[in-house]
């Protein structure tokens, strides 16, 4: 019998607690204490007999508790609780991607020193066993690249915009009403959540710590319905993609951003709040994992699987060679990577504008593949109108010089999306 303390009784914590009470697989697990911030708060989603405490030491220092499950969210308070639990000889299971992405090297070092399991399958893509796949199934293969849709909120919004031709603001309001987006959705739609997960996956795939704060990151918050329409007219679908790969000299090439994927690309068909990760490796070639990437039920399944591994003596204890402990990965210069790009510019509505724009691109040696000016209602002279361009292969550094020149000319904001290949 494994005795468990749970830190956090939000939607994920409540889902796990219900699973511990109802799943036949949890017969060998006993819940002893649940840490909450306010024990007086009504919690109808929990069984009435759930033992609550507001004192972290009743989890971390209780000699009867074998495993602490951390589900609080954030970084600093969870780090104190998890590090204390490990120092007191307790195994840990967590779904906290931010904690691992920021403080992972410290926590894995402590778990290795104490020879304790640290389970974290639920931290990325919820119910999709991507971490188990990287750590176990692909451990003898050499991974060359990995790309994924790892943020359900953004994928829901893009799916609605694509399939229903609904505006971004309307889709976001629906997502918030359904609980698929936070009241402040910035962390999801800006790409920060996906970057955090990309750092964890890249660390596991390439064997050294990848700090997500150093990854080039953009989101979908500047997209318009016009971008979705034009992309699909060109034979592409827009997705927020976390992409990492091996670069020359042992460096890691990584980026998170909205990408135009060909319609036949495996990730282009992933709908709504689902997640998917495509892994390329030398032995197996392409491996695709897809499924529910968020929510109490899928996350609870991954948490329970980690707990059962520990209960059955199969919990993975990190060693000195664990990727989070193998030094810091060197990142490739993403600005020098060759790619094609889609751009929607806001340009002056006057004669000669197209020639002037083309001149900016020509000055940096960038060849344009297509130019489209969508029809808009007649505007007063001098107003800004949309201009949609695609480029032939170039590097981002040159493109940024063009965008800087356009900005200096007093023209409006731009949307820049990489065009993916497969």
Coordinates of C-alpha atoms in Angstrom, one line a residue:
X1 CA 0.0 0.0 0.0
X2 CA 1.4 3.3 -1.1
X3 CA 0.4 6.4 1.0
X4 CA -0.1 9.6 -0.9
X5 CA -0.2 13.3 -0.1
X6 CA -1.6 15.6 -2.8
X7 CA -0.7 19.3 -3.0
X8 CA -3.5 21.2 -4.7
X9 CA -7.2 20.5 -5.2
X10 CA -8.0 22.5 -8.3
X11 CA -9.5 20.9 -11.3
X12 CA -6.5 18.5 -11.9
X13 CA -6.2 17.7 -8.2
X14 CA -9.9 17.0 -7.8
X15 CA -9.7 14.8 -10.9
X16 CA -6.9 12.7 -9.5
X17 CA -8.6 12.4 -6.1
X18 CA -11.8 11.2 -7.8
X19 CA -9.7 8.7 -9.8
X20 CA -8.0 7.4 -6.6
X21 CA -11.5 6.7 -5.1
X22 CA -13.0 5.1 -8.2
X23 CA -10.3 3.4 -10.3
X24 CA -9.7 -0.3 -9.7
X25 CA -6.1 0.3 -10.6
X26 CA -5.8 2.5 -7.5
X27 CA -6.5 -0.3 -5.0
X28 CA -2.9 -0.2 -3.8
X29 CA -2.9 3.6 -3.2
X30 CA -4.1 5.3 -0.1
X31 CA -4.8 9.1 0.0
X32 CA -3.8 10.5 3.4
X33 CA -3.7 14.3 3.1
X34 CA -4.6 17.0 0.6
X35 CA -2.9 20.4 0.8
X36 CA -5.1 23.4 0.0
X37 CA -4.8 27.1 0.7
X38 CA -8.2 27.4 2.5
X39 CA -9.6 24.4 4.3
X40 CA -12.9 26.3 5.0
X41 CA -13.7 26.7 1.3
X42 CA -16.6 24.5 0.1
X43 CA -15.3 21.8 -2.3
X44 CA -18.3 19.9 -3.6
X45 CA -16.1 18.3 -6.3
X46 CA -14.2 16.3 -3.6
X47 CA -15.5 13.3 -1.7
X48 CA -16.8 14.5 1.7
X49 CA -14.2 12.5 3.6
X50 CA -11.2 14.1 1.9
X51 CA -8.7 15.1 4.6
X52 CA -7.6 18.7 4.0
X53 CA -4.8 20.7 5.5
X54 CA -3.3 24.2 4.9
X55 CA 0.1 23.2 6.4
X56 CA 2.7 22.0 3.8
X57 CA 4.7 20.2 6.5
X58 CA 1.7 17.8 7.0
X59 CA 2.6 16.5 3.5
X60 CA 6.4 16.9 3.3
X61 CA 7.3 15.9 6.8
X62 CA 4.7 13.2 7.6
X63 CA 6.6 9.9 7.9
X64 CA 3.6 7.9 6.8
X65 CA 3.4 9.6 3.4
X66 CA 5.4 7.8 0.7
X67 CA 4.7 10.1 -2.3
X68 CA 3.9 13.7 -2.7
X69 CA 1.9 14.7 -5.8
X70 CA 2.4 18.4 -6.6
X71 CA -0.5 20.0 -8.6
X72 CA -0.4 23.6 -7.3
X73 CA 0.9 25.4 -10.4
X74 CA 3.4 28.2 -10.4
X75 CA 7.1 27.7 -9.5
X76 CA 8.4 29.0 -6.2
X77 CA 5.9 27.5 -3.8
X78 CA 5.9 24.1 -5.6
X79 CA 9.7 24.1 -5.7
X80 CA 9.8 24.6 -1.9
X81 CA 7.3 21.7 -1.4
X82 CA 8.8 19.3 -3.9
X83 CA 12.4 19.9 -2.7
X84 CA 11.4 19.5 0.9
X85 CA 9.5 16.3 0.1
X86 CA 12.6 14.9 -1.7
X87 CA 14.9 15.9 1.1
X88 CA 12.5 14.0 3.5
X89 CA 12.9 10.8 1.5
X90 CA 9.6 11.0 -0.4
X91 CA 9.1 10.2 -4.0
X92 CA 7.4 13.0 -6.1
X93 CA 4.9 13.0 -9.0
X94 CA 4.1 16.4 -10.7
X95 CA 2.1 17.8 -13.6
X96 CA 3.8 21.1 -13.2
X97 CA 5.5 22.0 -16.5
X98 CA 6.7 25.4 -15.4
X99 CA 8.4 23.9 -12.3
X100 CA 10.3 21.4 -14.4
X101 CA 11.2 23.7 -17.2
X102 CA 12.6 26.4 -14.8
X103 CA 13.9 24.4 -11.9
X104 CA 14.2 20.9 -13.3
X105 CA 18.0 20.6 -13.0
X106 CA 17.9 21.3 -9.3
X107 CA 15.0 18.9 -8.6
X108 CA 16.4 16.0 -10.7
X109 CA 19.8 16.5 -8.9
X110 CA 18.1 16.2 -5.5
X111 CA 16.1 13.2 -6.6
X112 CA 19.3 11.5 -7.9
X113 CA 21.1 12.3 -4.7
X114 CA 18.3 10.8 -2.6
X115 CA 17.7 8.0 -5.1
X116 CA 14.1 8.7 -5.3
X117 CA 11.6 8.5 -8.3
X118 CA 10.4 11.7 -9.8
X119 CA 7.4 11.2 -12.1
X120 CA 6.4 13.9 -14.5
X121 CA 4.5 12.3 -17.4
X122 CA 1.5 14.6 -16.9
X123 CA 3.6 17.7 -17.3
X124 CA 3.5 17.7 -21.1
X125 CA 0.5 16.8 -23.3
X126 CA -1.5 15.3 -20.3
X127 CA -2.7 11.9 -21.4
X128 CA -0.3 11.4 -24.3
X129 CA 2.6 9.3 -23.1
X130 CA 5.2 11.3 -24.9
X131 CA 7.7 11.5 -21.9
X132 CA 7.5 7.7 -21.4
X133 CA 8.1 7.3 -25.1
X134 CA 11.2 9.5 -25.1
X135 CA 12.6 8.0 -21.9
X136 CA 11.8 4.4 -22.5
X137 CA 10.6 3.3 -26.0
X138 CA 13.1 5.5 -27.9
X139 CA 16.0 5.4 -25.4
X140 CA 18.2 3.3 -27.8
X141 CA 17.3 5.3 -30.9
X142 CA 18.8 8.6 -32.0
X143 CA 16.2 11.3 -32.3
X144 CA 16.8 13.8 -35.0
X145 CA 13.8 16.1 -34.8
X146 CA 10.6 16.6 -32.9
X147 CA 7.6 18.8 -33.6
X148 CA 4.3 19.1 -31.9
X149 CA 1.0 20.7 -31.2
X150 CA 1.3 21.0 -27.4
X151 CA -1.2 23.7 -26.5
X152 CA -4.8 22.8 -26.6
X153 CA -6.2 26.3 -26.3
X154 CA -4.4 27.6 -29.4
X155 CA -5.3 24.6 -31.4
X156 CA -9.0 24.9 -30.4
X157 CA -9.0 28.6 -31.6
X158 CA -7.3 27.8 -34.9
X159 CA -9.6 24.8 -35.5
X160 CA -12.7 27.0 -35.0
X161 CA -11.4 29.7 -37.2
X162 CA -10.6 27.2 -39.9
X163 CA -13.7 25.1 -39.9
X164 CA -16.3 27.8 -39.0
X165 CA -14.7 30.9 -40.4
X166 CA -15.3 32.5 -37.0
X167 CA -13.3 35.5 -35.9
X168 CA -10.5 35.1 -33.4
X169 CA -12.2 37.2 -30.7
X170 CA -15.4 35.2 -31.0
X171 CA -13.6 31.8 -30.8
X172 CA -11.6 33.1 -27.7
X173 CA -14.8 34.1 -25.9
X174 CA -16.3 30.7 -26.5
X175 CA -13.1 29.0 -25.3
X176 CA -13.2 31.0 -22.1
X177 CA -16.9 30.1 -21.6
X178 CA -16.1 26.4 -22.0
X179 CA -13.1 26.5 -19.7
X180 CA -10.7 25.8 -22.5
X181 CA -9.0 29.2 -22.1
X182 CA -8.1 31.2 -19.0
X183 CA -9.7 34.6 -18.3
X184 CA -6.3 36.0 -19.2
X185 CA -5.3 33.7 -22.2
X186 CA -1.9 35.4 -22.8
X187 CA 0.2 32.5 -21.6
X188 CA -1.4 30.1 -24.0
X189 CA -2.0 32.3 -27.1
X190 CA 1.4 34.0 -27.0
X191 CA 3.2 30.6 -27.3
X192 CA 4.8 30.7 -23.8
X193 CA 3.0 27.6 -22.7
X194 CA 4.2 25.7 -25.8
X195 CA 7.7 27.0 -25.3
X196 CA 7.8 25.7 -21.8
X197 CA 6.8 22.2 -22.9
X198 CA 9.2 22.4 -25.9
X199 CA 12.0 23.0 -23.4
X200 CA 11.2 19.8 -21.5
X201 CA 10.7 17.7 -24.7
X202 CA 13.9 19.0 -26.3
X203 CA 15.9 18.2 -23.1
X204 CA 14.7 14.6 -23.2
X205 CA 15.1 14.2 -26.9
X206 CA 18.7 15.6 -27.2
X207 CA 20.2 14.7 -23.8
X208 CA 21.0 18.1 -22.3
X209 CA 18.9 20.9 -20.5
X210 CA 17.2 23.2 -23.0
X211 CA 16.2 26.5 -21.3
X212 CA 12.8 27.4 -22.8
X213 CA 13.3 31.1 -22.0
X214 CA 16.0 31.1 -24.7
X215 CA 13.7 29.8 -27.4
X216 CA 12.5 32.1 -30.2
X217 CA 8.7 32.2 -29.4
X218 CA 5.7 33.7 -31.0
X219 CA 2.0 32.9 -30.7
X220 CA -1.3 33.2 -32.5
X221 CA -2.6 36.4 -30.9
X222 CA -1.9 38.6 -33.9
X223 CA -3.6 36.3 -36.4
X224 CA -6.7 37.3 -38.3
X225 CA -9.3 35.2 -40.0
X226 CA -7.9 36.5 -43.3
X227 CA -4.6 34.7 -42.5
X228 CA -6.5 31.4 -42.0
X229 CA -8.4 31.9 -45.3
X230 CA -5.4 32.7 -47.3
X231 CA -3.3 29.9 -45.9
X232 CA -5.9 27.4 -46.8
X233 CA -6.4 28.8 -50.3
X234 CA -2.7 28.2 -50.8
X235 CA -3.0 24.6 -49.5
X236 CA -1.9 25.1 -45.9
X237 CA -3.4 25.0 -42.5
X238 CA -2.0 27.3 -39.6
X239 CA -1.0 25.5 -36.4
X240 CA 1.0 26.6 -33.4
X241 CA 4.0 24.3 -33.5
X242 CA 6.8 23.6 -31.1
X243 CA 9.7 22.4 -33.3
X244 CA 13.2 21.2 -32.2
X245 CA 15.9 19.4 -34.1
X246 CA 19.6 18.5 -34.2
X247 CA 21.8 21.2 -35.7
X248 CA 25.5 21.1 -36.7
X249 CA 28.1 21.0 -34.0
X250 CA 25.8 19.3 -31.5
X251 CA 23.6 22.3 -31.1
X252 CA 19.8 22.3 -30.8
X253 CA 17.7 24.1 -33.3
X254 CA 14.4 25.1 -31.6
X255 CA 11.4 27.5 -32.2
X256 CA 7.8 27.9 -31.2
X257 CA 5.4 29.8 -33.4
X258 CA 2.5 29.6 -35.8
X259 CA 3.4 27.7 -39.0
X260 CA 1.7 27.1 -42.3
X261 CA 1.6 23.3 -42.6
X262 CA 0.8 21.5 -45.8
X263 CA -2.7 19.9 -45.6
X264 CA -1.1 16.4 -45.8
X265 CA 1.2 17.0 -42.9
X266 CA 0.4 14.7 -39.9
X267 CA -0.1 17.6 -37.6
X268 CA -2.4 19.6 -39.9
X269 CA -5.4 17.3 -39.1
X270 CA -5.1 17.6 -35.3
X271 CA -8.4 19.3 -34.2
X272 CA -9.8 21.3 -31.4
X273 CA -8.0 20.9 -28.0
X274 CA -6.2 17.7 -28.9
X275 CA -2.4 17.6 -28.9
X276 CA 0.1 15.6 -31.0
X277 CA 3.8 15.1 -31.2
X278 CA 5.7 13.8 -34.2
X279 CA 9.2 12.3 -33.5
X280 CA 11.8 11.6 -36.2
X281 CA 14.5 9.1 -35.3
X282 CA 17.2 7.2 -37.2
X283 CA 15.9 3.7 -36.3
X284 CA 12.1 4.1 -36.4
X285 CA 11.7 6.9 -38.8
X286 CA 8.5 8.8 -38.0
X287 CA 6.5 8.2 -34.8
X288 CA 3.3 10.1 -34.1
X289 CA 1.5 10.3 -30.8
X290 CA -1.8 12.1 -30.6
X291 CA -4.7 12.4 -28.1
X292 CA -6.2 14.5 -25.4
X293 CA -3.6 17.0 -24.2
X294 CA -5.4 18.7 -21.4
X295 CA -8.1 18.3 -18.8
X296 CA -8.6 16.5 -15.5
X297 CA -9.3 13.1 -16.9
X298 CA -6.3 12.7 -19.3
X299 CA -4.0 14.3 -16.8
X300 CA -5.3 12.1 -14.0
X301 CA -4.6 9.0 -16.0
X302 CA -0.9 10.0 -16.5
X303 CA -0.6 10.9 -12.8
X304 CA -2.1 7.6 -11.7
X305 CA 0.3 5.7 -14.1
X306 CA 3.3 7.4 -12.5
X307 CA 2.0 6.5 -9.0
X308 CA 1.4 2.9 -10.0
X309 CA 5.0 2.7 -11.4
X310 CA 6.3 3.8 -8.0
X311 CA 4.0 1.5 -6.1
X312 CA 5.2 -1.5 -8.2
X313 CA 8.9 -0.6 -7.9
X314 CA 9.2 0.7 -11.5
X315 CA 9.4 4.4 -10.8
X316 CA 12.3 5.9 -12.7
X317 CA 15.1 7.2 -10.4
X318 CA 17.2 9.8 -12.2
X319 CA 21.0 9.2 -12.4
X320 CA 23.9 11.5 -13.1
X321 CA 23.4 10.9 -16.8
X322 CA 19.8 12.1 -16.9
X323 CA 19.2 14.8 -19.6
X324 CA 18.3 17.5 -17.0
X325 CA 21.7 16.8 -15.3
X326 CA 23.9 16.5 -18.4
X327 CA 24.7 20.2 -18.8
X328 CA 23.1 23.0 -20.8
X329 CA 22.4 22.5 -24.5
X330 CA 23.9 25.0 -26.9
X331 CA 21.2 26.5 -29.2
X332 CA 21.7 27.1 -32.9
X333 CA 21.2 30.6 -34.3
X334 CA 17.6 30.4 -35.4
X335 CA 18.0 33.7 -37.3
X336 CA 20.3 32.0 -39.8
X337 CA 17.9 29.1 -40.5
X338 CA 16.6 28.9 -44.1
X339 CA 12.9 28.9 -44.5
X340 CA 10.0 30.2 -46.6
X341 CA 7.7 32.8 -45.1
X342 CA 4.1 34.1 -45.3
X343 CA 3.6 37.8 -44.4
X344 CA 0.6 40.0 -44.0
X345 CA 1.7 43.6 -44.1
X346 CA -0.3 46.8 -43.4
X347 CA 0.9 49.2 -46.2
X348 CA 0.0 52.6 -47.4
X349 CA -2.9 52.8 -49.8
X350 CA -1.3 54.8 -52.6
X351 CA 0.2 54.3 -56.0
X352 CA 3.7 52.9 -56.0
X353 CA 3.4 51.1 -52.7
X354 CA 3.9 47.6 -54.2
X355 CA 7.1 48.6 -56.0
X356 CA 8.4 50.2 -52.8
X357 CA 7.7 47.1 -50.8
X358 CA 9.3 44.9 -53.4
X359 CA 12.3 47.2 -53.3
X360 CA 12.7 46.6 -49.5
X361 CA 12.8 42.8 -50.1
X362 CA 15.1 43.1 -53.1
X363 CA 17.6 45.2 -51.0
X364 CA 18.0 42.2 -48.8
X365 CA 18.2 39.7 -51.6
X366 CA 14.8 38.1 -50.7
X367 CA 12.8 36.8 -53.7
X368 CA 9.0 37.0 -53.5
X369 CA 7.0 33.9 -54.5
X370 CA 3.6 35.5 -54.5
X371 CA 1.9 38.8 -53.9
X372 CA -1.8 39.3 -53.1
X373 CA -3.7 42.5 -52.1
X374 CA -7.2 41.4 -50.8
X375 CA -10.0 43.6 -51.8
X376 CA -11.1 46.0 -49.0
X377 CA -13.8 48.7 -48.8
X378 CA -12.7 52.0 -50.3
X379 CA -10.6 53.9 -47.8
X380 CA -9.6 57.5 -47.5
X381 CA -6.2 58.2 -49.1
X382 CA -3.2 57.4 -46.9
X383 CA -4.9 54.6 -45.0
X384 CA -3.2 51.3 -44.4
X385 CA -4.4 48.2 -46.3
X386 CA -3.4 44.5 -46.1
X387 CA -0.8 43.1 -48.5
X388 CA -0.1 39.4 -48.4
X389 CA 3.3 38.0 -49.6
X390 CA 5.1 34.7 -49.6
X391 CA 8.9 34.5 -50.0
X392 CA 11.2 32.0 -51.5
X393 CA 13.8 30.5 -49.1
X394 CA 15.6 33.1 -47.0
X395 CA 16.9 33.5 -43.5
X396 CA 15.0 35.3 -40.7
X397 CA 17.8 37.8 -40.1
X398 CA 17.3 39.3 -43.6
X399 CA 13.6 39.3 -43.2
X400 CA 13.8 41.1 -39.9
X401 CA 15.8 43.9 -41.7
X402 CA 13.0 44.2 -44.2
X403 CA 10.4 44.4 -41.4
X404 CA 12.5 47.1 -39.6
X405 CA 12.6 49.1 -42.8
X406 CA 8.9 48.9 -43.2
X407 CA 8.3 50.0 -39.6
X408 CA 10.7 52.9 -40.1
X409 CA 8.6 53.9 -43.1
X410 CA 5.7 54.3 -40.8
X411 CA 3.7 51.3 -41.9
X412 CA 1.6 49.2 -39.7
X413 CA 2.0 45.9 -37.8
X414 CA 2.8 42.7 -39.7
X415 CA 2.1 39.0 -39.3
X416 CA 5.0 36.7 -40.1
X417 CA 4.6 32.9 -40.3
X418 CA 7.0 30.3 -41.3
X419 CA 5.9 28.0 -44.1
X420 CA 6.5 24.4 -43.1
X421 CA 7.6 21.5 -45.3
X422 CA 7.0 17.8 -45.2

